[in-house]
Amino acid sequence: MTAYVNDEQKKEGAYGKAVKATLAATLAAGMVPAAAAFADEPAEAAEGNDVEVLAATPEQAWKAGNFTAVDNNGKTVVDKVKYDEFKTVEFANDGKAHWVVPTVASLAGDTVSEDLKNKDLYKVTYYKQANGAGAAVAEADFEKTFSAKGDYSVVVEGKADTAYAGQKITINFSVGSKSLKDAKVYQVAEDKKDVSDKTFTYTGKAIKFDGTDLNLEIGGEALEYGTDYTAEVYPLNEGNKADALNAGTYLAKIAGVGNYAGENITLKFDVEAMDLASAAIKLELNAADKVYVDAATVDGVSILGDTVIECTSRPDSWYGNTQSVGEYVFKISAKQDSKNVKGSVSKTEIVATNSVDVLYDGVALTDKTIDLAKKQSFDLDKLVVTKKGEPQTKLDPKKDYAVEVYDADGKKVDAASLKKAGKWTVKVVVNAKATEYAYAGEASAKVTVYSDTVNTTNVFFKQDGKVVDAVEKDYDGADLLKALSATVLDSEGKALTAGTDYTVVAQKKVDGKFIDVDSIVDKGEYQLVVKSDTYNVGNEVLKITVKEVVADTLRIAPEFFLETDKVSYTGEALVPTVQYQAGTDKDGKAVWKDLPADTYKLSYKYDKDGKAPSEDVKEIKEVGKYSVTVADAADDNFAVSGTPKNNVFSVTAEKDFVDVPNTEWYYQYVKNANKVGYMTGIGGTKLFAPNEATSRAMAATVLSRMAGGTIGNGTGIFDNPFTDVTYTGVEATDPWYATYVLWAADTRIVTGYEQADGTAQFRPEANVTRAEFCVMMQRYAKAIGKDVALEAGEADKILAKYDDGAAVADWAKEAVAWAVKNEIFGGYSLLNPAGDITRAEMAKMTTEFQAAPLTK
């Protein structure tokens, strides 16, 4: 041990007296269990112990020291940093939890190392805000809290009965926004998952950056406009916002939202000029004079203002009258000053005496759906081309027109393809020249060929394997899509294969239309649809509604209070958790759930003297009376309204136990264990001794209290297998633990230590290790009828995740793995199986496993 004393104390040889006086004062104030009191001289000062006396105060040594910390995965994030030189440790927002674990203080010129993880010497507290502000974070909430974006801090403080009492360090750390630095702009395709198109071309129509025309992607994954980001578009070197319309360079100012909040980037993108050579230009010739063009459009947008159009070839018979038939060739070129179109192209327009009708089976050719299972087919012989309005005047199929077939990608294929399932286009084109320009024209139709047509009665939508007609649920944060599926039968009742024969797609209604989505989580209208290129599955849909949670019955979480209307003063700002009533259980009791912190806003009124609160304050901190008001924070999945039932309370200096501050991770567990009667104070005092080791007798006692008389022989009279446990059945003369120990032995929750003479000892005063208590807990669970079985090899897999998993003894492996699996043990990267279990740790394990005693 290293002790720091001042020069005056050294001169008078006052070290021992000073330490004793400090401990005596602390004990008198009720801060240390009696078991922790020292003899006349401190053990550390006895002969033969290494005591280093340095001429510096603890504060001086602390502030001159270097500090080291790792993250929760053991990676060094603070490496011997001076007391006043800490910088915020920044973690990326990758969906995983990250926090800082202070490890070592190197003091007195690195000659002394202090283990900051030693709970007997140091108190370590995590907070939801930087600089030790905001609510303390319980160990059980680390994974949830520190996986979200935010600024946090960890404070290490020397405990009252140690050399560095009151000395502290604060390390701030932050979990940042997800980064937008690798975001890229892409053109939204019909396939919402296709993010490959990074080129943008002038079309004459505004290209909106709202997730419908332009969107962002990172690593091939599309972001969601409004949920992940918002965008403002500016033409380069211009100050006013504008959609990307004309060709040119634009700047998109991106502001992150949600998990990307705080991320602001600017992306440059170019809208290229329309290349006339590849544009689908439609010309409209002047009726009186065919060499002039009245209109030139691309997808309905005029390009006349950006082009020069001249007729470069006309029929020999043309003399400036409307009757001149033949081919007219036009050269369409971009104007010199046009920035929206480029290049040139020649386009041939045919003028014929007559137009045509294209008929299929005697009627105008239209889109067709073919079901091969019904022996249907598209018969090219049924195609007929006639003079318009005169069906009896037919063109010669051998020379006057041609029939072409194209696949879904526009590639020309053999006509035999129409006999296979797929999506095809049949195009009929008149050879005007072959008819000496008596006829001209073309027509096309989409022909969808299916292997079979599925009746709507053969499409079954399911939720968790059960057939449903519609789904309606309140928002709960879960992805409903994972529970939904569809079964499709062909016309003969044979089940088709999902993923091969058909796909199931979720869609959400946005701005009046349904768009494909990857999940069904947030409030809104959705539908599930079945799609197939092979089978005609019709338009059967499953209507889905996710409703916002109406949170209008509120309360402040009881765990916030020391008593019903009291909160312990800590010197730090206190933030209550608001809960809403989420229905009732099978016994009619209200079920309460925490409201997500970002769904509501809190405001406070305060009165120092404990009268009706009237002064507006920003935080709950000082002793006095407070009232809390809750308001809805945003348009989200929760509609928050109402006044919490227990919104008026006092901050008081009173505590359940004077050595259990409510800033400690174990505060709530100790409070719960005491409240339900599992554990009490030391000797009936206001001391709990949270960091003291727990005896075997106490472990048996706690487990007996948990059972509440529901298991055992029911007589209260037991055989005594132990030579070191006195038991007469008379409570007044037996040790306080006798009945509890023998009950635990009778129910096979505990066993003894076999001696050489064949007898057995219980060793009631011996400490219980963490692994031993896991064994007792597993046996208790089995005794009350809980399933404790693990799958073959499961224990090894669970323990392998811990740095010291191999240190768990064979006799304890299954029990320790069971405790980890049930989330009552193993919150850090180390299990420490051979370490003594503390009273605070026992309070956590027992209350996490079973919140209240069992009843008959």
mmCIF file of C-alpha atoms in Angstrom, residues 321-487:
data_model
loop_
_atom_site.group_PDB
_atom_site.id
_atom_site.type_symbol
_atom_site.label_atom_id
_atom_site.label_comp_id
_atom_site.label_asym_id
_atom_site.label_seq_id
_atom_site.Cartn_x
_atom_site.Cartn_y
_atom_site.Cartn_z
ATOM 1 C CA ASN A 321 -47.492 19.313 -101.494
ATOM 2 C CA THR A 322 -49.011 17.017 -98.892
ATOM 3 C CA GLN A 323 -49.417 14.102 -101.298
ATOM 4 C CA SER A 324 -45.715 13.427 -101.727
ATOM 5 C CA VAL A 325 -45.065 9.997 -100.210
ATOM 6 C CA GLY A 326 -41.728 8.394 -99.381
ATOM 7 C CA GLU A 327 -38.864 8.828 -96.948
ATOM 8 C CA TYR A 328 -37.875 12.149 -95.402
ATOM 9 C CA VAL A 329 -34.516 12.315 -93.603
ATOM 10 C CA PHE A 330 -33.907 14.969 -90.976
ATOM 11 C CA LYS A 331 -30.675 15.945 -89.302
ATOM 12 C CA ILE A 332 -31.224 16.990 -85.703
ATOM 13 C CA SER A 333 -28.271 18.873 -84.165
ATOM 14 C CA ALA A 334 -27.686 20.595 -80.848
ATOM 15 C CA LYS A 335 -27.560 24.370 -80.996
ATOM 16 C CA GLN A 336 -24.143 25.848 -80.372
ATOM 17 C CA ASP A 337 -25.224 27.571 -77.164
ATOM 18 C CA SER A 338 -27.299 24.674 -75.799
ATOM 19 C CA LYS A 339 -26.011 23.092 -72.598
ATOM 20 C CA ASN A 340 -28.898 20.629 -72.318
ATOM 21 C CA VAL A 341 -28.403 18.597 -75.501
ATOM 22 C CA LYS A 342 -25.348 17.507 -77.435
ATOM 23 C CA GLY A 343 -24.406 15.737 -80.663
ATOM 24 C CA SER A 344 -26.535 15.087 -83.682
ATOM 25 C CA VAL A 345 -28.535 12.325 -85.256
ATOM 26 C CA SER A 346 -30.341 11.546 -88.480
ATOM 27 C CA LYS A 347 -33.907 10.369 -88.281
ATOM 28 C CA THR A 348 -36.037 9.024 -91.094
ATOM 29 C CA GLU A 349 -39.751 9.766 -91.219
ATOM 30 C CA ILE A 350 -41.982 7.858 -93.618
ATOM 31 C CA VAL A 351 -44.981 9.403 -95.309
ATOM 32 C CA ALA A 352 -47.385 6.882 -96.832
ATOM 33 C CA THR A 353 -50.749 7.057 -98.508
ATOM 34 C CA ASN A 354 -52.433 4.937 -95.849
ATOM 35 C CA SER A 355 -51.909 3.888 -92.257
ATOM 36 C CA VAL A 356 -52.687 0.370 -91.035
ATOM 37 C CA ASP A 357 -54.467 -1.656 -88.367
ATOM 38 C CA VAL A 358 -52.638 -4.554 -86.729
ATOM 39 C CA LEU A 359 -55.067 -7.243 -85.643
ATOM 40 C CA TYR A 360 -54.691 -10.358 -83.513
ATOM 41 C CA ASP A 361 -57.435 -12.939 -83.891
ATOM 42 C CA GLY A 362 -59.627 -10.327 -85.588
ATOM 43 C CA VAL A 363 -59.247 -7.516 -83.021
ATOM 44 C CA ALA A 364 -56.670 -4.780 -82.437
ATOM 45 C CA LEU A 365 -53.368 -6.085 -81.088
ATOM 46 C CA THR A 366 -53.111 -5.429 -77.323
ATOM 47 C CA ASP A 367 -51.052 -6.756 -74.425
ATOM 48 C CA LYS A 368 -51.631 -10.459 -73.775
ATOM 49 C CA THR A 369 -51.268 -12.825 -70.812
ATOM 50 C CA ILE A 370 -50.675 -16.455 -71.711
ATOM 51 C CA ASP A 371 -51.116 -19.416 -69.336
ATOM 52 C CA LEU A 372 -49.178 -22.414 -70.600
ATOM 53 C CA ALA A 373 -50.883 -24.721 -68.081
ATOM 54 C CA LYS A 374 -54.176 -24.031 -69.853
ATOM 55 C CA LYS A 375 -52.654 -24.929 -73.246
ATOM 56 C CA GLN A 376 -52.716 -21.286 -74.259
ATOM 57 C CA SER A 377 -50.178 -19.786 -76.667
ATOM 58 C CA PHE A 378 -49.438 -16.689 -78.671
ATOM 59 C CA ASP A 379 -50.007 -17.725 -82.304
ATOM 60 C CA LEU A 380 -48.108 -15.543 -84.740
ATOM 61 C CA ASP A 381 -50.347 -16.817 -87.547
ATOM 62 C CA LYS A 382 -53.231 -14.906 -85.956
ATOM 63 C CA LEU A 383 -51.474 -11.601 -86.660
ATOM 64 C CA VAL A 384 -52.975 -9.706 -89.630
ATOM 65 C CA VAL A 385 -52.115 -6.226 -90.986
ATOM 66 C CA THR A 386 -54.887 -4.411 -92.851
ATOM 67 C CA LYS A 387 -55.583 -1.011 -94.370
ATOM 68 C CA LYS A 388 -56.855 1.236 -91.626
ATOM 69 C CA GLY A 389 -60.587 0.976 -91.357
ATOM 70 C CA GLU A 390 -60.777 -1.665 -94.104
ATOM 71 C CA PRO A 391 -60.126 -5.094 -92.542
ATOM 72 C CA GLN A 392 -60.800 -6.790 -95.823
ATOM 73 C CA THR A 393 -57.730 -5.142 -97.400
ATOM 74 C CA LYS A 394 -54.829 -7.195 -96.078
ATOM 75 C CA LEU A 395 -51.112 -6.739 -96.517
ATOM 76 C CA ASP A 396 -48.863 -9.579 -97.648
ATOM 77 C CA PRO A 397 -47.068 -11.045 -94.574
ATOM 78 C CA LYS A 398 -44.228 -12.340 -96.709
ATOM 79 C CA LYS A 399 -43.080 -8.950 -98.030
ATOM 80 C CA ASP A 400 -45.157 -6.073 -96.667
ATOM 81 C CA TYR A 401 -44.377 -6.303 -92.954
ATOM 82 C CA ALA A 402 -42.169 -8.098 -90.451
ATOM 83 C CA VAL A 403 -42.835 -9.543 -86.977
ATOM 84 C CA GLU A 404 -40.082 -9.271 -84.344
ATOM 85 C CA VAL A 405 -39.843 -10.609 -80.757
ATOM 86 C CA TYR A 406 -37.801 -9.009 -77.943
ATOM 87 C CA ASP A 407 -37.066 -10.126 -74.378
ATOM 88 C CA ALA A 408 -37.514 -8.040 -71.202
ATOM 89 C CA ASP A 409 -34.098 -6.406 -71.745
ATOM 90 C CA GLY A 410 -34.967 -5.324 -75.296
ATOM 91 C CA LYS A 411 -32.806 -7.969 -76.962
ATOM 92 C CA LYS A 412 -34.154 -9.465 -80.159
ATOM 93 C CA VAL A 413 -34.891 -13.197 -79.745
ATOM 94 C CA ASP A 414 -36.286 -16.074 -81.746
ATOM 95 C CA ALA A 415 -40.081 -16.234 -82.064
ATOM 96 C CA ALA A 416 -39.994 -19.648 -80.365
ATOM 97 C CA SER A 417 -39.303 -17.834 -77.079
ATOM 98 C CA LEU A 418 -43.019 -17.071 -76.898
ATOM 99 C CA LYS A 419 -43.540 -20.697 -75.915
ATOM 100 C CA LYS A 420 -41.566 -20.221 -72.680
ATOM 101 C CA ALA A 421 -42.447 -18.411 -69.474
ATOM 102 C CA GLY A 422 -41.234 -14.839 -69.493
ATOM 103 C CA LYS A 423 -42.021 -11.288 -70.511
ATOM 104 C CA TRP A 424 -41.780 -10.579 -74.220
ATOM 105 C CA THR A 425 -42.578 -7.831 -76.704
ATOM 106 C CA VAL A 426 -44.081 -8.599 -80.116
ATOM 107 C CA LYS A 427 -43.518 -5.846 -82.643
ATOM 108 C CA VAL A 428 -45.060 -5.578 -86.118
ATOM 109 C CA VAL A 429 -43.377 -3.156 -88.547
ATOM 110 C CA VAL A 430 -44.705 -2.347 -92.050
ATOM 111 C CA ASN A 431 -42.076 -2.246 -94.841
ATOM 112 C CA ALA A 432 -43.334 0.969 -96.400
ATOM 113 C CA LYS A 433 -40.901 0.823 -99.281
ATOM 114 C CA ALA A 434 -42.098 -2.669 -100.236
ATOM 115 C CA THR A 435 -45.627 -1.296 -100.506
ATOM 116 C CA GLU A 436 -44.339 1.618 -102.619
ATOM 117 C CA TYR A 437 -45.359 3.816 -99.661
ATOM 118 C CA ALA A 438 -48.963 2.885 -99.990
ATOM 119 C CA TYR A 439 -48.830 1.818 -96.323
ATOM 120 C CA ALA A 440 -46.767 2.674 -93.243
ATOM 121 C CA GLY A 441 -47.062 2.044 -89.543
ATOM 122 C CA GLU A 442 -46.180 -0.276 -86.673
ATOM 123 C CA ALA A 443 -47.682 -1.712 -83.521
ATOM 124 C CA SER A 444 -46.409 -3.649 -80.513
ATOM 125 C CA ALA A 445 -47.781 -5.541 -77.566
ATOM 126 C CA LYS A 446 -46.362 -6.980 -74.354
ATOM 127 C CA VAL A 447 -46.888 -10.708 -74.092
ATOM 128 C CA THR A 448 -46.499 -12.186 -70.615
ATOM 129 C CA VAL A 449 -46.213 -15.950 -70.643
ATOM 130 C CA TYR A 450 -46.801 -17.803 -67.365
ATOM 131 C CA SER A 451 -46.255 -21.452 -66.555
ATOM 132 C CA ASP A 452 -49.533 -21.413 -64.659
ATOM 133 C CA THR A 453 -52.142 -19.029 -63.299
ATOM 134 C CA VAL A 454 -52.692 -19.133 -59.563
ATOM 135 C CA ASN A 455 -56.187 -18.614 -58.234
ATOM 136 C CA THR A 456 -56.447 -15.967 -55.536
ATOM 137 C CA THR A 457 -57.768 -18.687 -53.229
ATOM 138 C CA ASN A 458 -54.401 -20.411 -53.578
ATOM 139 C CA VAL A 459 -52.421 -17.505 -52.106
ATOM 140 C CA PHE A 460 -52.164 -17.758 -48.305
ATOM 141 C CA PHE A 461 -50.572 -15.016 -46.245
ATOM 142 C CA LYS A 462 -49.315 -16.099 -42.845
ATOM 143 C CA GLN A 463 -48.181 -14.509 -39.604
ATOM 144 C CA ASP A 464 -46.033 -16.776 -37.448
ATOM 145 C CA GLY A 465 -47.234 -19.685 -39.583
ATOM 146 C CA LYS A 466 -50.952 -18.942 -39.158
ATOM 147 C CA VAL A 467 -53.104 -17.813 -42.089
ATOM 148 C CA VAL A 468 -54.306 -14.192 -41.789
ATOM 149 C CA ASP A 469 -56.518 -11.918 -43.896
ATOM 150 C CA ALA A 470 -55.135 -8.648 -42.524
ATOM 151 C CA VAL A 471 -52.662 -7.589 -39.855
ATOM 152 C CA GLU A 472 -52.961 -4.727 -37.408
ATOM 153 C CA LYS A 473 -50.606 -4.094 -34.511
ATOM 154 C CA ASP A 474 -49.310 -1.361 -32.265
ATOM 155 C CA TYR A 475 -45.728 -0.286 -32.787
ATOM 156 C CA ASP A 476 -43.353 -2.348 -30.632
ATOM 157 C CA GLY A 477 -40.002 -1.792 -32.347
ATOM 158 C CA ALA A 478 -39.943 -5.315 -33.800
ATOM 159 C CA ASP A 479 -39.727 -6.031 -37.521
ATOM 160 C CA LEU A 480 -43.107 -7.520 -38.365
ATOM 161 C CA LEU A 481 -41.835 -8.628 -41.775
ATOM 162 C CA LYS A 482 -39.808 -11.393 -40.106
ATOM 163 C CA ALA A 483 -43.060 -12.985 -38.921
ATOM 164 C CA LEU A 484 -44.840 -12.771 -42.306
ATOM 165 C CA SER A 485 -44.754 -15.150 -45.237
ATOM 166 C CA ALA A 486 -46.871 -16.402 -48.096
ATOM 167 C CA THR A 487 -47.684 -19.874 -49.367
#
